[in-house]
mmCIF file of C-alpha atoms in Angstrom:
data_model
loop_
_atom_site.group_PDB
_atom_site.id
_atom_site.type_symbol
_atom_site.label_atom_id
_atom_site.label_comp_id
_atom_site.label_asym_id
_atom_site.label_seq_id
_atom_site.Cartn_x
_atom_site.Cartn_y
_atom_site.Cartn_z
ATOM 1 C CA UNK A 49 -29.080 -15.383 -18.059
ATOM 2 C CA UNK A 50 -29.035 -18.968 -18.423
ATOM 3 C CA UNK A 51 -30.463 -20.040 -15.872
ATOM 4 C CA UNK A 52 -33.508 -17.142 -16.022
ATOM 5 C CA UNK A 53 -33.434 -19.135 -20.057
ATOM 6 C CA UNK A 54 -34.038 -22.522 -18.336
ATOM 7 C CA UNK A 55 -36.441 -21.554 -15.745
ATOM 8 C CA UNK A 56 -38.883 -19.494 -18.683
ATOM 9 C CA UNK A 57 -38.287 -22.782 -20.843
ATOM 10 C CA UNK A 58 -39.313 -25.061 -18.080
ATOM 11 C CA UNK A 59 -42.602 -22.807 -17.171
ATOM 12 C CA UNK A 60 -43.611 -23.364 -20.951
ATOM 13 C CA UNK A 61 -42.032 -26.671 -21.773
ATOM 14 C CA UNK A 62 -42.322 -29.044 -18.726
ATOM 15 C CA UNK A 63 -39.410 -30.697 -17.949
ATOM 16 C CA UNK A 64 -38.329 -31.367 -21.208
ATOM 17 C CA UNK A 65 -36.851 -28.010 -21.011
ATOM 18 C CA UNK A 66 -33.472 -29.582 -19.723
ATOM 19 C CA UNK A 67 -32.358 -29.530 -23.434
ATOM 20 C CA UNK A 68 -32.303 -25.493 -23.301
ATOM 21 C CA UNK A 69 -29.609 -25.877 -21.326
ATOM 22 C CA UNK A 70 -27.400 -28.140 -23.841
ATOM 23 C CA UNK A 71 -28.539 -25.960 -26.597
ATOM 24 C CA UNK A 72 -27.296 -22.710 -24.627
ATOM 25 C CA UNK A 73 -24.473 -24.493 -23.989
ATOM 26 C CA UNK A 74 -23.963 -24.883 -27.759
ATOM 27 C CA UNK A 75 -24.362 -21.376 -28.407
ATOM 28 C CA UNK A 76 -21.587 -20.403 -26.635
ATOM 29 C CA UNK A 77 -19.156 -23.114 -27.775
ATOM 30 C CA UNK A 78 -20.332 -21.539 -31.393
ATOM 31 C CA UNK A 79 -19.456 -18.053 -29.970
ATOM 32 C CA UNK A 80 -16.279 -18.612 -29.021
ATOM 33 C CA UNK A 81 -15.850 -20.689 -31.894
ATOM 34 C CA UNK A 82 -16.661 -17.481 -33.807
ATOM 35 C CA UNK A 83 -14.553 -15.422 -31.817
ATOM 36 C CA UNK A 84 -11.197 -17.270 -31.966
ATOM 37 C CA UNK A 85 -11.639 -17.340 -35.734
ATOM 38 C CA UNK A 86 -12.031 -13.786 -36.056
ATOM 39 C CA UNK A 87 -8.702 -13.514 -33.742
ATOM 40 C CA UNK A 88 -7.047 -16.387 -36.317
ATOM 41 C CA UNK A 89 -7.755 -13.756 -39.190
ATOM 42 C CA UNK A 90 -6.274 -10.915 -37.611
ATOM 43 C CA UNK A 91 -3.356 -12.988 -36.525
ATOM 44 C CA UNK A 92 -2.436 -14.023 -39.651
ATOM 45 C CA UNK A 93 -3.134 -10.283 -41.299
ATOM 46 C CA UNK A 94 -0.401 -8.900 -38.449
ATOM 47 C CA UNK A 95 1.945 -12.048 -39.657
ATOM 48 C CA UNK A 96 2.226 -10.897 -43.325
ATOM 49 C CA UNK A 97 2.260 -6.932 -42.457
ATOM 50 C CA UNK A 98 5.173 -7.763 -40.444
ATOM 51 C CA UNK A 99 6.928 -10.743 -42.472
ATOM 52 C CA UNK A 100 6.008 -13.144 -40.017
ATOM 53 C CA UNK A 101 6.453 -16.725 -40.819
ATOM 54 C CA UNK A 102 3.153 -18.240 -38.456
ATOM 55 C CA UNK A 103 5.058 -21.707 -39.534
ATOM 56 C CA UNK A 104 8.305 -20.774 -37.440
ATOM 57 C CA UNK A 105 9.289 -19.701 -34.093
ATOM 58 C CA UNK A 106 8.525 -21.010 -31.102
ATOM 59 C CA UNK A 107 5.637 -23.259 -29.270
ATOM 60 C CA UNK A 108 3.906 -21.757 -26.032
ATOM 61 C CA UNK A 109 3.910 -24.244 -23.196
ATOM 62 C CA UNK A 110 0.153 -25.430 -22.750
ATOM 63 C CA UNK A 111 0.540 -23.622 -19.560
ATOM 64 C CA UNK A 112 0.766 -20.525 -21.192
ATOM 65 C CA UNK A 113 -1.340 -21.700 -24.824
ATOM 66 C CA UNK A 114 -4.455 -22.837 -23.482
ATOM 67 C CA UNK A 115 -5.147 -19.938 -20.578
ATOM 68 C CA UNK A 116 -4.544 -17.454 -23.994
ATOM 69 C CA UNK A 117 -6.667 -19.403 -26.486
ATOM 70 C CA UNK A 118 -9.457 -19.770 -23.597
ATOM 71 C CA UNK A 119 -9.505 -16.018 -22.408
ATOM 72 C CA UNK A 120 -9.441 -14.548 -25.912
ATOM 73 C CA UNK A 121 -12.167 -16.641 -26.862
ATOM 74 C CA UNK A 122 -14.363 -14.710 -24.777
ATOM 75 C CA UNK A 123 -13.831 -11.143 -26.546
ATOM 76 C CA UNK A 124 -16.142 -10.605 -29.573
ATOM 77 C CA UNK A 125 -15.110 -6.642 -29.474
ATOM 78 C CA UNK A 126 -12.918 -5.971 -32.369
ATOM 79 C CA UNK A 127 -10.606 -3.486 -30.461
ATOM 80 C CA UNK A 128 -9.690 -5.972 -27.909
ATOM 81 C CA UNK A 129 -9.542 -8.931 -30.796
ATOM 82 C CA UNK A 130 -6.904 -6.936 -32.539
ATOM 83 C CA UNK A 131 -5.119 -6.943 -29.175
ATOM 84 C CA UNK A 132 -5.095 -10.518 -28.873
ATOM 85 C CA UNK A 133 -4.057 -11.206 -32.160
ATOM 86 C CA UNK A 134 -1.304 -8.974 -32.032
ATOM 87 C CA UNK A 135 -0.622 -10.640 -28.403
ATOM 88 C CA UNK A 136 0.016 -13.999 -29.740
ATOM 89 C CA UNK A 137 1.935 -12.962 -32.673
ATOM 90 C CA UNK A 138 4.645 -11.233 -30.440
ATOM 91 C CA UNK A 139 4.333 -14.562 -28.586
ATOM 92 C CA UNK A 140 5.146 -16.669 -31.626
ATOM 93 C CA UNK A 141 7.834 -14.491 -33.278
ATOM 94 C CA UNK A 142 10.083 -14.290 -29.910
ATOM 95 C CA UNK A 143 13.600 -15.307 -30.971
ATOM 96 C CA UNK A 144 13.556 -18.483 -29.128
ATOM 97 C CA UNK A 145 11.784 -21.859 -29.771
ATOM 98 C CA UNK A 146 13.064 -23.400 -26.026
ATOM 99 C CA UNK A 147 10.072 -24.566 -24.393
ATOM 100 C CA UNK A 148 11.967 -24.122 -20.997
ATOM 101 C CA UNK A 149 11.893 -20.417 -21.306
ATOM 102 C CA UNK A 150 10.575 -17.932 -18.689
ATOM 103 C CA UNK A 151 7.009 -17.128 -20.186
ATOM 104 C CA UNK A 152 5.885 -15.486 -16.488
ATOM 105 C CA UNK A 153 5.364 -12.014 -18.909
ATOM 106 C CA UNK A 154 3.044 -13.686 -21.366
ATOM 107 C CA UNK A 155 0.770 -15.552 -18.528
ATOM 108 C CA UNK A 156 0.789 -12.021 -17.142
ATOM 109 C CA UNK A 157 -0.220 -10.277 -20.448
ATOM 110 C CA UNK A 158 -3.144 -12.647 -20.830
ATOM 111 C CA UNK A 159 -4.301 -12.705 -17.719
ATOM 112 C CA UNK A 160 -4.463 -8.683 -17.287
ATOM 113 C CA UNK A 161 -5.322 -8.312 -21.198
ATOM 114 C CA UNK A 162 -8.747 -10.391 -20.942
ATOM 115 C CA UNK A 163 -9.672 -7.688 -17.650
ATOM 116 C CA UNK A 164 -9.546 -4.803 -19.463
ATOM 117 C CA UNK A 165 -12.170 -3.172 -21.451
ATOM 118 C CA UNK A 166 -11.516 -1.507 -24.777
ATOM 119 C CA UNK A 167 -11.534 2.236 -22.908
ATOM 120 C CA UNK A 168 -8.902 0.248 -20.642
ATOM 121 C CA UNK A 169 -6.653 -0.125 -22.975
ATOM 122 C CA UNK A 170 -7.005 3.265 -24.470
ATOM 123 C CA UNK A 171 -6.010 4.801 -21.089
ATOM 124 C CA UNK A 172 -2.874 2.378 -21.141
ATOM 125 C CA UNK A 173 -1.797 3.652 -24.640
ATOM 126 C CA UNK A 174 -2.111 7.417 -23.472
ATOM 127 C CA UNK A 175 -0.282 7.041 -20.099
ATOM 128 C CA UNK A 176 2.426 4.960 -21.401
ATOM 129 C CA UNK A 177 2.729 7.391 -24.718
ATOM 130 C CA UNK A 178 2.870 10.684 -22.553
ATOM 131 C CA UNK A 179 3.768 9.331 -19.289
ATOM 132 C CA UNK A 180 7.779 9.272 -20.066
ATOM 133 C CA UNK A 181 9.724 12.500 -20.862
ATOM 134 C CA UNK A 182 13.171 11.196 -22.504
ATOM 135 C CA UNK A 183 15.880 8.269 -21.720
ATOM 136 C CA UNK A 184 19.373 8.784 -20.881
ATOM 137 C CA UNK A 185 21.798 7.676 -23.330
ATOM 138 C CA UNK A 186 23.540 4.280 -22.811
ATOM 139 C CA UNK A 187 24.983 3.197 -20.571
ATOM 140 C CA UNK A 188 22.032 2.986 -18.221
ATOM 141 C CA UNK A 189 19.393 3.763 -20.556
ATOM 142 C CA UNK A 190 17.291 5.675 -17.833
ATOM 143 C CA UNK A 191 13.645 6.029 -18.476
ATOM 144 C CA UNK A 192 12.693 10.185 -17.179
ATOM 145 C CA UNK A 193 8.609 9.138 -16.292
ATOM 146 C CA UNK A 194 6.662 12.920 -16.486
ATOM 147 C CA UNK A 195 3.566 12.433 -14.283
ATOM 148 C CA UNK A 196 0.114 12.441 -15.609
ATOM 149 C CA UNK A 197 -2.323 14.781 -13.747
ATOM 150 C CA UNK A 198 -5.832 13.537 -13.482
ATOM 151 C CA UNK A 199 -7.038 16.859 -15.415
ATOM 152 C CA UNK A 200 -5.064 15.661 -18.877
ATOM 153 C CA UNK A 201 -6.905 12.329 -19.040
ATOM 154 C CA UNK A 202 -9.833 14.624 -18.799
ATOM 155 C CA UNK A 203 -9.062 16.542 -21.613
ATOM 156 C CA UNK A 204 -8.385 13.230 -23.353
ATOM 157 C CA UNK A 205 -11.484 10.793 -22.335
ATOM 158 C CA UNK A 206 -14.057 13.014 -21.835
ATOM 159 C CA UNK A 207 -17.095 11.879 -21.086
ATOM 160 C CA UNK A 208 -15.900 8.743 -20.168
ATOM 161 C CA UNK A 209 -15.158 6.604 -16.754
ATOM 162 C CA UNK A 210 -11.949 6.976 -17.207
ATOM 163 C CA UNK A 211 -10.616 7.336 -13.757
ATOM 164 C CA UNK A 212 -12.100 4.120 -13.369
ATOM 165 C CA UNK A 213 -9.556 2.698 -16.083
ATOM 166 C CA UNK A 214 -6.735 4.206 -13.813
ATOM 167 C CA UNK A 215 -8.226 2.220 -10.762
ATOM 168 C CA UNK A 216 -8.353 -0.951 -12.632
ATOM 169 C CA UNK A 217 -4.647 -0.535 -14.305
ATOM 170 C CA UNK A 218 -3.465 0.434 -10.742
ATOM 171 C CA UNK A 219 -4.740 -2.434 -9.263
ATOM 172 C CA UNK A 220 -3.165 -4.939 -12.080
ATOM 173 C CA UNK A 221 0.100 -3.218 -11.926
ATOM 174 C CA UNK A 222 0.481 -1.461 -15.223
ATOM 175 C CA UNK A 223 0.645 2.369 -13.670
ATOM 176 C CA UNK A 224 1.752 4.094 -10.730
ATOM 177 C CA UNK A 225 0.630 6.461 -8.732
ATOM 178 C CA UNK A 226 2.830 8.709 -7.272
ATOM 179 C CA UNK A 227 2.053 12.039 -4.539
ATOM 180 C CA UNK A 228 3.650 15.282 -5.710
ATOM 181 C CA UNK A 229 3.457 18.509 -3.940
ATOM 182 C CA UNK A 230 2.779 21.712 -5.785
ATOM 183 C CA UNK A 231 2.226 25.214 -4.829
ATOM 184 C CA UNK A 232 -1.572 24.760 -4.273
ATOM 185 C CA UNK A 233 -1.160 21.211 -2.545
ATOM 186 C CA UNK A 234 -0.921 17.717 -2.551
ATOM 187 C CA UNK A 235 -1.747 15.900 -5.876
ATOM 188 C CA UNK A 236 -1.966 12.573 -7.257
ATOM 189 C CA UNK A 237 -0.514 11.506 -10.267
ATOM 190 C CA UNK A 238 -0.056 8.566 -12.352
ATOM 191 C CA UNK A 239 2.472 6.678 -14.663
ATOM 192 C CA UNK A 240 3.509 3.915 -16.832
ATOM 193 C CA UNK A 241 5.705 1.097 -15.162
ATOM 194 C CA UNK A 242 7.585 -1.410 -16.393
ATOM 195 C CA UNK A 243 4.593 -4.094 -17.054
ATOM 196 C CA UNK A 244 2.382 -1.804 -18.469
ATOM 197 C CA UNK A 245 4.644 -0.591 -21.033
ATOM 198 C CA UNK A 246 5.377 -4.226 -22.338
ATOM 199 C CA UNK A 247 1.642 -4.945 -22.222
ATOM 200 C CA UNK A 248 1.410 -2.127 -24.674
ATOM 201 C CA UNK A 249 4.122 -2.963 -26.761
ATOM 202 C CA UNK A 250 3.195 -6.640 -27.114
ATOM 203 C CA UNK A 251 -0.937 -6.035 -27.348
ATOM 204 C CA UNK A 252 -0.545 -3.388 -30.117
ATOM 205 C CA UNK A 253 2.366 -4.196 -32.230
ATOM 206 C CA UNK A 254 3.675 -0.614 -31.364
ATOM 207 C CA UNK A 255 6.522 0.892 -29.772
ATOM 208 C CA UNK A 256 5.849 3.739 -27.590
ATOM 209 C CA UNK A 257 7.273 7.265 -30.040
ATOM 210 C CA UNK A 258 9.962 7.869 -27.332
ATOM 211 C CA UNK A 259 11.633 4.501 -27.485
ATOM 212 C CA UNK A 260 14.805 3.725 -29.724
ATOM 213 C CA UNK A 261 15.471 0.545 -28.368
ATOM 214 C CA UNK A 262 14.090 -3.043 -27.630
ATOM 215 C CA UNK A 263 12.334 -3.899 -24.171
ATOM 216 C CA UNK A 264 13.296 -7.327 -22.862
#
């Protein structure tokens, strides 16, 4: 789009038409400008509905701080905002401050978070709400997965490119598929993993209605 931007300016400007492109280039600096303040307000809405102290807790590495500030700078959807925001503040409010900690889950949170589309992340919450049955009691704490049949996310998203959503959260490791074997033949089903589920737990400020218990 830019460059179709330049090329029209140049056609009616002559080559002083270079400065489109700084301009442009402005624009979008002001969009995501726009963008992470919007996120900031959200962010600090989830703090005090949740007696979070923004002030306290622990830094993110730059390794980790500056891939999430960049990549939610570039959402201007308020769904997937509200994801961010609540993203970062499950970041912030980990009990730890020790820069030397693991932080592999929140680079993979941001990175898969700023692929998925708003319908995306609608598929997540469904699979991961109705894709486990129960958990065994301690000691083990076994998770019983039920799997989801492409006909229920039917039901749920119709209308809607759904299966398309499955293929993308396949392919970034937050479901599963897995081949069952009924009377009238071989199926294919889906459900939550492990990566998927903390995704969803850290991008929504929710825990999933058959959980009692903290994920690590």
């Amino acid at each position: 789009m830019v460059e179709e931007l330049i090329a029209f300016s140049r056609r009616l400007l002559g080559p002083g038409a270079d400065e489109v492109g700084q301009i442009v280039g402005d624009w979008a600096r002001l969009w995501r400008i726009k963008n992470l303040i919007s996120i900031k307000k959200k962010f600090e809405r989830i703090c005090q509905e949740q007696g979070i102290d923004p002030s306290e807790g622990r830094y993110l590495p730059l390794a980790v701080g500056l891939p999430l500030l960049e990549k939610a700078s570039n959402h201007d959807d308020n769904y997937l905002q509200e994801r961010w925001a609540h993203l970062i503040a499950s970041s912030l409010s980990e009990n730890s401050t020790s820069e030397n900690n693991d932080f592999s889950l929140e680079n993979t949170c941001v990175e898969i978070l700023h692929q998925l589309s708003p319908l995306d992340c609608e598929v997540l919450e469904f699979v991961v709400e109705n894709g486990v049955k129960d958990r065994v009691p301690h000691p083990m704490a076994v998770i019983n997965t039920v799997p989801i049949e492409p006909g229920q996310l039917q039901a749920e998203f119709p209308d809607t490119l759904a299966h398309i959503s499955v293929e993308k959260l396949v392919s970034l490791g937050c479901v599963r598929r897995r081949l069952i074997l009924p009377i009238d033949g071989l199926q294919e089903t889906i459900e939550p993993n492990l990566i998927g589920i903390n995704l969803y737990i850290k991008a929504s400020g929710k825990m999933p209605k058959w959980a009692t218990f903290e994920w690590p």
